[in-house]
PDB file of C-alpha atoms in Angstrom:
ATOM      1  CA  ALA A 151      -0.289  -0.103   0.079  1.00 69.00           C
ATOM      2  CA  GLN A 152       1.432   3.436  -0.673  1.00 76.00           C
ATOM      3  CA  SER A 153       1.983   5.778   2.101  1.00 86.00           C
ATOM      4  CA  VAL A 154       2.866   9.289   3.181  1.00 92.00           C
ATOM      5  CA  THR A 155       5.495  10.955   5.233  1.00 94.00           C
ATOM      6  CA  GLN A 156       6.389  14.101   6.042  1.00 95.00           C
ATOM      7  CA  LEU A 157       9.191  15.134   8.583  1.00 92.00           C
ATOM      8  CA  GLY A 158       8.512  17.701  11.020  1.00 90.00           C
ATOM      9  CA  SER A 159       4.410  18.686  12.049  1.00 92.00           C
ATOM     10  CA  HIS A 160       5.481  22.162  12.691  1.00 96.00           C
ATOM     11  CA  VAL A 161       7.782  24.206  10.680  1.00 97.00           C
ATOM     12  CA  SER A 162       8.497  27.956  11.592  1.00 97.00           C
ATOM     13  CA  VAL A 163      10.456  30.364   9.550  1.00 97.00           C
ATOM     14  CA  SER A 164      11.250  34.090   9.233  1.00 97.00           C
ATOM     15  CA  GLU A 165       9.554  36.229   6.723  1.00 97.00           C
ATOM     16  CA  GLY A 166      11.947  36.351   3.315  1.00 97.00           C
ATOM     17  CA  ALA A 167      13.641  33.116   4.376  1.00 97.00           C
ATOM     18  CA  LEU A 168      13.834  29.545   2.448  1.00 97.00           C
ATOM     19  CA  VAL A 169      10.559  27.097   2.849  1.00 97.00           C
ATOM     20  CA  LEU A 170      11.294  24.013   2.777  1.00 97.00           C
ATOM     21  CA  LEU A 171       8.801  21.241   3.229  1.00 98.00           C
ATOM     22  CA  ARG A 172       9.689  17.314   3.190  1.00 97.00           C
ATOM     23  CA  CYS A 173       7.628  14.405   2.011  1.00 96.00           C
ATOM     24  CA  ASN A 174       8.889  11.086   1.357  1.00 95.00           C
ATOM     25  CA  TYR A 175       6.655   8.660  -0.011  1.00 92.00           C
ATOM     26  CA  SER A 176       6.268   5.026  -0.748  1.00 88.00           C
ATOM     27  CA  SER A 177       4.746   3.234  -3.834  1.00 75.00           C
ATOM     28  CA  SER A 178       5.185   0.177  -6.344  1.00 68.00           C
ATOM     29  CA  VAL A 179       4.403   2.033  -9.129  1.00 69.00           C
ATOM     30  CA  PRO A 180       5.174   5.230 -10.571  1.00 68.00           C
ATOM     31  CA  PRO A 181       3.207   7.719  -8.313  1.00 77.00           C
ATOM     32  CA  TYR A 182       0.808  10.655  -9.046  1.00 84.00           C
ATOM     33  CA  LEU A 183       2.407  13.064  -6.115  1.00 89.00           C
ATOM     34  CA  PHE A 184       0.556  16.540  -4.763  1.00 91.00           C
ATOM     35  CA  TRP A 185       0.922  19.198  -2.139  1.00 95.00           C
ATOM     36  CA  TYR A 186      -2.196  20.748  -0.685  1.00 94.00           C
ATOM     37  CA  VAL A 187      -2.556  23.582   1.020  1.00 95.00           C
ATOM     38  CA  GLN A 188      -4.950  24.456   3.937  1.00 93.00           C
ATOM     39  CA  TYR A 189      -5.709  27.723   5.030  1.00 92.00           C
ATOM     40  CA  PRO A 190      -7.634  28.203   8.242  1.00 86.00           C
ATOM     41  CA  ASN A 191     -11.203  27.415   7.962  1.00 80.00           C
ATOM     42  CA  GLN A 192     -11.392  26.823   4.642  1.00 85.00           C
ATOM     43  CA  GLY A 193     -10.981  23.249   2.328  1.00 86.00           C
ATOM     44  CA  LEU A 194      -7.689  21.982   0.440  1.00 90.00           C
ATOM     45  CA  GLN A 195      -6.381  23.628  -1.891  1.00 91.00           C
ATOM     46  CA  LEU A 196      -4.200  22.129  -4.797  1.00 90.00           C
ATOM     47  CA  LEU A 197      -0.586  23.718  -4.965  1.00 94.00           C
ATOM     48  CA  LEU A 198       1.195  21.481  -7.426  1.00 92.00           C
ATOM     49  CA  LYS A 199       1.168  18.151  -8.470  1.00 88.00           C
ATOM     50  CA  TYR A 200       3.491  15.537 -10.464  1.00 87.00           C
ATOM     51  CA  THR A 201       2.384  13.297 -13.496  1.00 78.00           C
ATOM     52  CA  SER A 202       5.594  12.001 -14.538  1.00 74.00           C
ATOM     53  CA  ALA A 203       5.984  15.256 -16.871  1.00 73.00           C
ATOM     54  CA  ALA A 204       8.428  16.972 -15.480  1.00 82.00           C
ATOM     55  CA  THR A 205      10.666  16.344 -11.963  1.00 88.00           C
ATOM     56  CA  LEU A 206      10.832  19.951 -10.822  1.00 93.00           C
ATOM     57  CA  VAL A 207       6.953  21.046 -11.012  1.00 93.00           C
ATOM     58  CA  LYS A 208       6.172  24.704 -10.343  1.00 94.00           C
ATOM     59  CA  GLY A 209       2.805  25.842  -8.528  1.00 93.00           C
ATOM     60  CA  ILE A 210       0.741  28.763  -7.285  1.00 93.00           C
ATOM     61  CA  ASN A 211       1.847  31.302  -5.247  1.00 93.00           C
ATOM     62  CA  GLY A 212       5.454  30.748  -6.510  1.00 95.00           C
ATOM     63  CA  PHE A 213       6.126  27.246  -4.843  1.00 97.00           C
ATOM     64  CA  GLU A 214       7.432  24.150  -6.465  1.00 97.00           C
ATOM     65  CA  ALA A 215       8.747  20.603  -5.497  1.00 96.00           C
ATOM     66  CA  GLU A 216      11.255  18.245  -7.088  1.00 94.00           C
ATOM     67  CA  PHE A 217      10.146  14.840  -7.455  1.00 92.00           C
ATOM     68  CA  LYS A 218      13.617  12.650  -7.154  1.00 92.00           C
ATOM     69  CA  LYS A 219      12.868   8.830  -7.967  1.00 88.00           C
ATOM     70  CA  SER A 220      15.959   7.653  -6.096  1.00 89.00           C
ATOM     71  CA  GLU A 221      15.242   9.335  -2.729  1.00 91.00           C
ATOM     72  CA  THR A 222      11.504   8.565  -3.202  1.00 91.00           C
ATOM     73  CA  SER A 223      11.409  12.356  -2.029  1.00 94.00           C
ATOM     74  CA  PHE A 224       8.759  15.135  -3.065  1.00 95.00           C
ATOM     75  CA  HIS A 225       9.921  18.573  -0.964  1.00 97.00           C
ATOM     76  CA  LEU A 226       8.297  21.681  -1.425  1.00 98.00           C
ATOM     77  CA  THR A 227      10.375  24.796  -1.567  1.00 98.00           C
ATOM     78  CA  LYS A 228       9.807  28.576  -2.034  1.00 98.00           C
ATOM     79  CA  PRO A 229      12.805  31.047  -2.274  1.00 97.00           C
ATOM     80  CA  SER A 230      11.119  33.418   0.335  1.00 97.00           C
ATOM     81  CA  ALA A 231       8.555  33.101   2.885  1.00 97.00           C
ATOM     82  CA  HIS A 232       5.537  35.335   2.882  1.00 96.00           C
ATOM     83  CA  MET A 233       3.124  35.881   5.888  1.00 96.00           C
ATOM     84  CA  SER A 234       0.351  34.581   3.738  1.00 95.00           C
ATOM     85  CA  ASP A 235       2.058  31.301   3.486  1.00 96.00           C
ATOM     86  CA  ALA A 236       1.177  30.677   7.202  1.00 96.00           C
ATOM     87  CA  ALA A 237      -1.172  27.496   6.650  1.00 96.00           C
ATOM     88  CA  GLU A 238      -1.219  23.544   6.887  1.00 96.00           C
ATOM     89  CA  TYR A 239       0.163  21.458   4.209  1.00 97.00           C
ATOM     90  CA  PHE A 240      -0.167  17.806   2.775  1.00 96.00           C
ATOM     91  CA  CYS A 241       1.697  16.112   0.903  1.00 95.00           C
ATOM     92  CA  ALA A 242      -0.247  13.327  -1.102  1.00 91.00           C
ATOM     93  CA  VAL A 243       0.438  10.520  -3.328  1.00 88.00           C
ATOM     94  CA  SER A 244      -2.584   8.851  -5.750  1.00 82.00           C
ATOM     95  CA  GLU A 245      -3.165   4.592  -6.017  1.00 67.00           C
ATOM     96  CA  GLY A 246      -3.552   3.826  -9.162  1.00 56.00           C
ATOM     97  CA  GLU A 247      -1.465   4.272 -12.427  1.00 50.00           C
ATOM     98  CA  THR A 248      -3.645   6.533 -14.430  1.00 47.00           C
ATOM     99  CA  SER A 249      -5.961   8.350 -12.125  1.00 49.00           C
ATOM    100  CA  TYR A 250      -6.314  10.103  -8.879  1.00 55.00           C
ATOM    101  CA  ASP A 251      -9.001   7.663  -7.796  1.00 66.00           C
ATOM    102  CA  LYS A 252      -7.566   7.312  -4.110  1.00 76.00           C
ATOM    103  CA  VAL A 253      -5.336  10.263  -2.728  1.00 84.00           C
ATOM    104  CA  ILE A 254      -3.333   9.104  -0.184  1.00 87.00           C
ATOM    105  CA  PHE A 255      -2.435  11.990   2.173  1.00 91.00           C
ATOM    106  CA  GLY A 256       0.468  12.681   4.826  1.00 93.00           C
ATOM    107  CA  PRO A 257       0.293  13.958   8.523  1.00 93.00           C
ATOM    108  CA  GLY A 258       0.475  17.579   7.125  1.00 95.00           C
ATOM    109  CA  THR A 259       2.861  20.149   8.091  1.00 96.00           C
ATOM    110  CA  SER A 260       1.797  23.459   9.953  1.00 96.00           C
ATOM    111  CA  LEU A 261       3.686  26.494   8.653  1.00 97.00           C
ATOM    112  CA  SER A 262       4.288  29.565  10.693  1.00 97.00           C
ATOM    113  CA  VAL A 263       5.931  32.461   8.984  1.00 97.00           C
ATOM    114  CA  ILE A 264       7.708  35.157  12.194  1.00 96.00           C
ATOM    115  CA  PRO A 265       7.698  38.699  11.021  1.00 94.00           C
TER     116      PRO A 265
ATOM    117  CA  GLU B  62     -17.334  27.798 -11.207  1.00 66.00           C
ATOM    118  CA  ALA B  63     -19.077  27.019  -8.134  1.00 79.00           C
ATOM    119  CA  GLY B  64     -17.101  24.761  -5.729  1.00 91.00           C
ATOM    120  CA  VAL B  65     -17.660  22.125  -3.543  1.00 95.00           C
ATOM    121  CA  THR B  66     -19.719  23.002  -0.689  1.00 96.00           C
ATOM    122  CA  GLN B  67     -20.540  21.190   2.467  1.00 97.00           C
ATOM    123  CA  PHE B  68     -23.060  21.926   4.757  1.00 97.00           C
ATOM    124  CA  PRO B  69     -23.435  22.400   7.533  1.00 97.00           C
ATOM    125  CA  SER B  70     -20.025  23.730   8.577  1.00 95.00           C
ATOM    126  CA  HIS B  71     -20.250  22.612  12.363  1.00 96.00           C
ATOM    127  CA  SER B  72     -22.554  20.097  14.092  1.00 97.00           C
ATOM    128  CA  VAL B  73     -22.299  19.576  17.660  1.00 97.00           C
ATOM    129  CA  ILE B  74     -24.107  16.149  18.934  1.00 97.00           C
ATOM    130  CA  GLU B  75     -24.525  14.392  21.727  1.00 97.00           C
ATOM    131  CA  LYS B  76     -23.371  10.473  21.558  1.00 97.00           C
ATOM    132  CA  GLY B  77     -26.275   8.072  20.750  1.00 97.00           C
ATOM    133  CA  GLN B  78     -27.529  11.084  17.860  1.00 97.00           C
ATOM    134  CA  THR B  79     -27.886  10.779  14.157  1.00 97.00           C
ATOM    135  CA  VAL B  80     -26.197  13.415  12.156  1.00 98.00           C
ATOM    136  CA  THR B  81     -26.208  13.673   8.184  1.00 98.00           C
ATOM    137  CA  LEU B  82     -23.802  15.725   6.057  1.00 98.00           C
ATOM    138  CA  ARG B  83     -24.366  17.082   3.095  1.00 98.00           C
ATOM    139  CA  CYS B  84     -21.676  17.561   0.007  1.00 98.00           C
ATOM    140  CA  ASP B  85     -22.423  19.275  -3.138  1.00 97.00           C
ATOM    141  CA  PRO B  86     -19.725  18.432  -5.861  1.00 96.00           C
ATOM    142  CA  ILE B  87     -19.147  21.031  -8.501  1.00 94.00           C
ATOM    143  CA  SER B  88     -21.485  20.110 -11.661  1.00 92.00           C
ATOM    144  CA  GLY B  89     -20.147  18.043 -13.575  1.00 90.00           C
ATOM    145  CA  HIS B  90     -17.751  15.973 -11.293  1.00 91.00           C
ATOM    146  CA  ASP B  91     -18.531  12.580 -11.755  1.00 90.00           C
ATOM    147  CA  ASN B  92     -16.461  11.717  -8.853  1.00 90.00           C
ATOM    148  CA  LEU B  93     -17.078  12.405  -5.561  1.00 94.00           C
ATOM    149  CA  TYR B  94     -15.492  11.196  -2.599  1.00 94.00           C
ATOM    150  CA  TRP B  95     -15.293  11.537   1.299  1.00 96.00           C
ATOM    151  CA  TYR B  96     -12.618  12.154   3.761  1.00 96.00           C
ATOM    152  CA  ARG B  97     -12.164  12.402   7.232  1.00 96.00           C
ATOM    153  CA  ARG B  98      -9.288  13.910   9.402  1.00 94.00           C
ATOM    154  CA  VAL B  99      -9.660  13.052  13.260  1.00 91.00           C
ATOM    155  CA  MET B 100      -8.180  15.687  15.782  1.00 82.00           C
ATOM    156  CA  GLY B 101      -4.208  15.499  14.973  1.00 74.00           C
ATOM    157  CA  LYS B 102      -4.169  13.059  12.349  1.00 83.00           C
ATOM    158  CA  GLU B 103      -3.971  11.798   8.770  1.00 87.00           C
ATOM    159  CA  ILE B 104      -6.980  13.057   6.515  1.00 92.00           C
ATOM    160  CA  LYS B 105      -8.151   9.453   5.671  1.00 93.00           C
ATOM    161  CA  PHE B 106      -9.847   8.262   2.877  1.00 91.00           C
ATOM    162  CA  LEU B 107     -13.623   7.197   3.261  1.00 95.00           C
ATOM    163  CA  LEU B 108     -15.149   6.033   0.148  1.00 93.00           C
ATOM    164  CA  HIS B 109     -15.745   7.066  -3.603  1.00 92.00           C
ATOM    165  CA  PHE B 110     -18.809   7.562  -5.976  1.00 93.00           C
ATOM    166  CA  VAL B 111     -18.826   7.595  -9.582  1.00 90.00           C
ATOM    167  CA  LYS B 112     -22.012   9.064 -10.331  1.00 92.00           C
ATOM    168  CA  GLU B 113     -24.630   7.487  -7.980  1.00 94.00           C
ATOM    169  CA  SER B 114     -22.553   4.453  -7.660  1.00 93.00           C
ATOM    170  CA  LYS B 115     -20.062   3.329  -4.993  1.00 93.00           C
ATOM    171  CA  GLN B 116     -16.392   2.807  -6.516  1.00 89.00           C
ATOM    172  CA  ASP B 117     -14.338   2.188  -3.373  1.00 89.00           C
ATOM    173  CA  GLU B 118     -15.842   2.060   0.653  1.00 92.00           C
ATOM    174  CA  SER B 119     -13.046   0.498   1.605  1.00 90.00           C
ATOM    175  CA  GLY B 120     -12.180   3.694   4.369  1.00 92.00           C
ATOM    176  CA  MET B 121     -15.715   3.328   5.809  1.00 95.00           C
ATOM    177  CA  PRO B 122     -15.048   2.686   9.590  1.00 93.00           C
ATOM    178  CA  ASN B 123     -17.876   0.541  10.390  1.00 93.00           C
ATOM    179  CA  ASN B 124     -21.895   0.094   9.600  1.00 94.00           C
ATOM    180  CA  ARG B 125     -22.815   3.193  11.485  1.00 96.00           C
ATOM    181  CA  PHE B 126     -21.766   5.177   8.910  1.00 97.00           C
ATOM    182  CA  LEU B 127     -24.025   5.580   5.602  1.00 97.00           C
ATOM    183  CA  ALA B 128     -23.114   7.075   2.330  1.00 97.00           C
ATOM    184  CA  GLU B 129     -25.808   7.968  -0.705  1.00 97.00           C
ATOM    185  CA  ARG B 130     -25.538   9.759  -3.523  1.00 97.00           C
ATOM    186  CA  THR B 131     -29.265   9.558  -5.053  1.00 86.00           C
ATOM    187  CA  GLY B 132     -29.139  10.361  -8.774  1.00 88.00           C
ATOM    188  CA  GLY B 133     -25.369  10.771  -8.837  1.00 86.00           C
ATOM    189  CA  THR B 134     -25.389  14.996  -8.012  1.00 93.00           C
ATOM    190  CA  TYR B 135     -25.189  15.608  -4.014  1.00 96.00           C
ATOM    191  CA  SER B 136     -24.367  13.104  -1.796  1.00 98.00           C
ATOM    192  CA  THR B 137     -25.037  12.661   2.100  1.00 98.00           C
ATOM    193  CA  LEU B 138     -22.872  11.183   5.040  1.00 98.00           C
ATOM    194  CA  LYS B 139     -25.254  10.007   7.807  1.00 98.00           C
ATOM    195  CA  VAL B 140     -23.706   8.597  11.004  1.00 97.00           C
ATOM    196  CA  GLN B 141     -25.993   6.768  13.219  1.00 96.00           C
ATOM    197  CA  PRO B 142     -25.462   6.576  16.126  1.00 97.00           C
ATOM    198  CA  ALA B 143     -22.746   9.011  16.669  1.00 97.00           C
ATOM    199  CA  GLU B 144     -19.796   7.806  18.897  1.00 96.00           C
ATOM    200  CA  LEU B 145     -17.457   9.847  20.911  1.00 96.00           C
ATOM    201  CA  GLU B 146     -14.551   8.975  17.945  1.00 95.00           C
ATOM    202  CA  ASP B 147     -16.206  10.012  15.440  1.00 96.00           C
ATOM    203  CA  SER B 148     -15.296  13.799  16.159  1.00 97.00           C
ATOM    204  CA  GLY B 149     -13.399  15.398  13.227  1.00 96.00           C
ATOM    205  CA  VAL B 150     -13.583  17.463  10.098  1.00 95.00           C
ATOM    206  CA  TYR B 151     -15.489  15.754   7.128  1.00 97.00           C
ATOM    207  CA  PHE B 152     -13.915  16.543   4.029  1.00 95.00           C
ATOM    208  CA  CYS B 153     -15.750  15.766   0.488  1.00 96.00           C
ATOM    209  CA  ALA B 154     -14.176  16.293  -2.862  1.00 93.00           C
ATOM    210  CA  SER B 155     -15.125  16.136  -6.599  1.00 92.00           C
ATOM    211  CA  SER B 156     -13.411  15.434 -10.029  1.00 88.00           C
ATOM    212  CA  LYS B 157     -13.677  14.854 -13.213  1.00 85.00           C
ATOM    213  CA  ARG B 158     -13.565  11.644 -15.080  1.00 75.00           C
ATOM    214  CA  PHE B 159     -11.793  11.311 -18.019  1.00 67.00           C
ATOM    215  CA  GLY B 160     -12.187   7.676 -18.332  1.00 59.00           C
ATOM    216  CA  GLY B 161      -8.763   5.853 -19.157  1.00 52.00           C
ATOM    217  CA  THR B 162      -6.388   8.860 -19.153  1.00 52.00           C
ATOM    218  CA  GLY B 163      -7.549   9.340 -15.344  1.00 59.00           C
ATOM    219  CA  ASN B 164      -9.243  12.387 -13.281  1.00 63.00           C
ATOM    220  CA  SER B 165      -8.632  15.879 -12.785  1.00 73.00           C
ATOM    221  CA  PRO B 166      -7.103  16.815  -8.968  1.00 78.00           C
ATOM    222  CA  LEU B 167      -9.665  16.792  -6.536  1.00 84.00           C
ATOM    223  CA  HIS B 168     -11.472  19.963  -5.411  1.00 89.00           C
ATOM    224  CA  PHE B 169     -12.139  20.289  -1.632  1.00 91.00           C
ATOM    225  CA  GLY B 170     -15.210  21.652   0.461  1.00 93.00           C
ATOM    226  CA  ASN B 171     -14.482  23.512   3.588  1.00 93.00           C
ATOM    227  CA  GLY B 172     -15.369  20.445   5.385  1.00 94.00           C
ATOM    228  CA  THR B 173     -17.879  19.721   8.253  1.00 96.00           C
ATOM    229  CA  ARG B 174     -16.607  19.939  11.842  1.00 95.00           C
ATOM    230  CA  LEU B 175     -18.377  17.446  13.638  1.00 97.00           C
ATOM    231  CA  THR B 176     -17.941  17.105  17.823  1.00 97.00           C
ATOM    232  CA  VAL B 177     -19.857  14.435  19.455  1.00 97.00           C
ATOM    233  CA  THR B 178     -20.221  14.799  23.115  1.00 97.00           C
TER     234      THR B 178
END
């Protein structure tokens, strides 16, 4: 079965500093990978997705993630944190070779941005 | 286009009572999913509808949970009778189905926060 781990349930960064949120997955087939963000009292919003087209994926709000098969990782980065980036971030993997039929989420990482 | 809407946003009920959660997916989305996040834990898959049919209900915790999607439009998730461990946030998501080439990514509602006391 596929699974996702996220290192660090809570990450704090200073405004303007690099954001790095770690995600590792296990999968027996080439995976579809996602990062979702949840702002307070809102639903999950898709930040970006990896679907085997390119290993470096750019998403919304300046975020990007790199798929590294050898490390089974899909870490999320942003060069310069903004206060508005404070939210909870979820890495996710889909089960199934060609569809997103069943998405498995990691436990989430809460990001705080310090002024 | 209107997003995925869920009702109610919050529900507080006593143990043993019944609660029904509703989800209206984005128009034209054949896939509808229910997920749940218990406090501080992972977001767990509950089940997946394709139109009105249950494609996968492997995540449903027990027979106190009943999900329906009559007519392939909105869906309801009923918990009867509710237990304390059912407390959490219930998310609904929908996506387009592209047949053999896969589906669109999930669009989530804002969730229903259920508290069982």
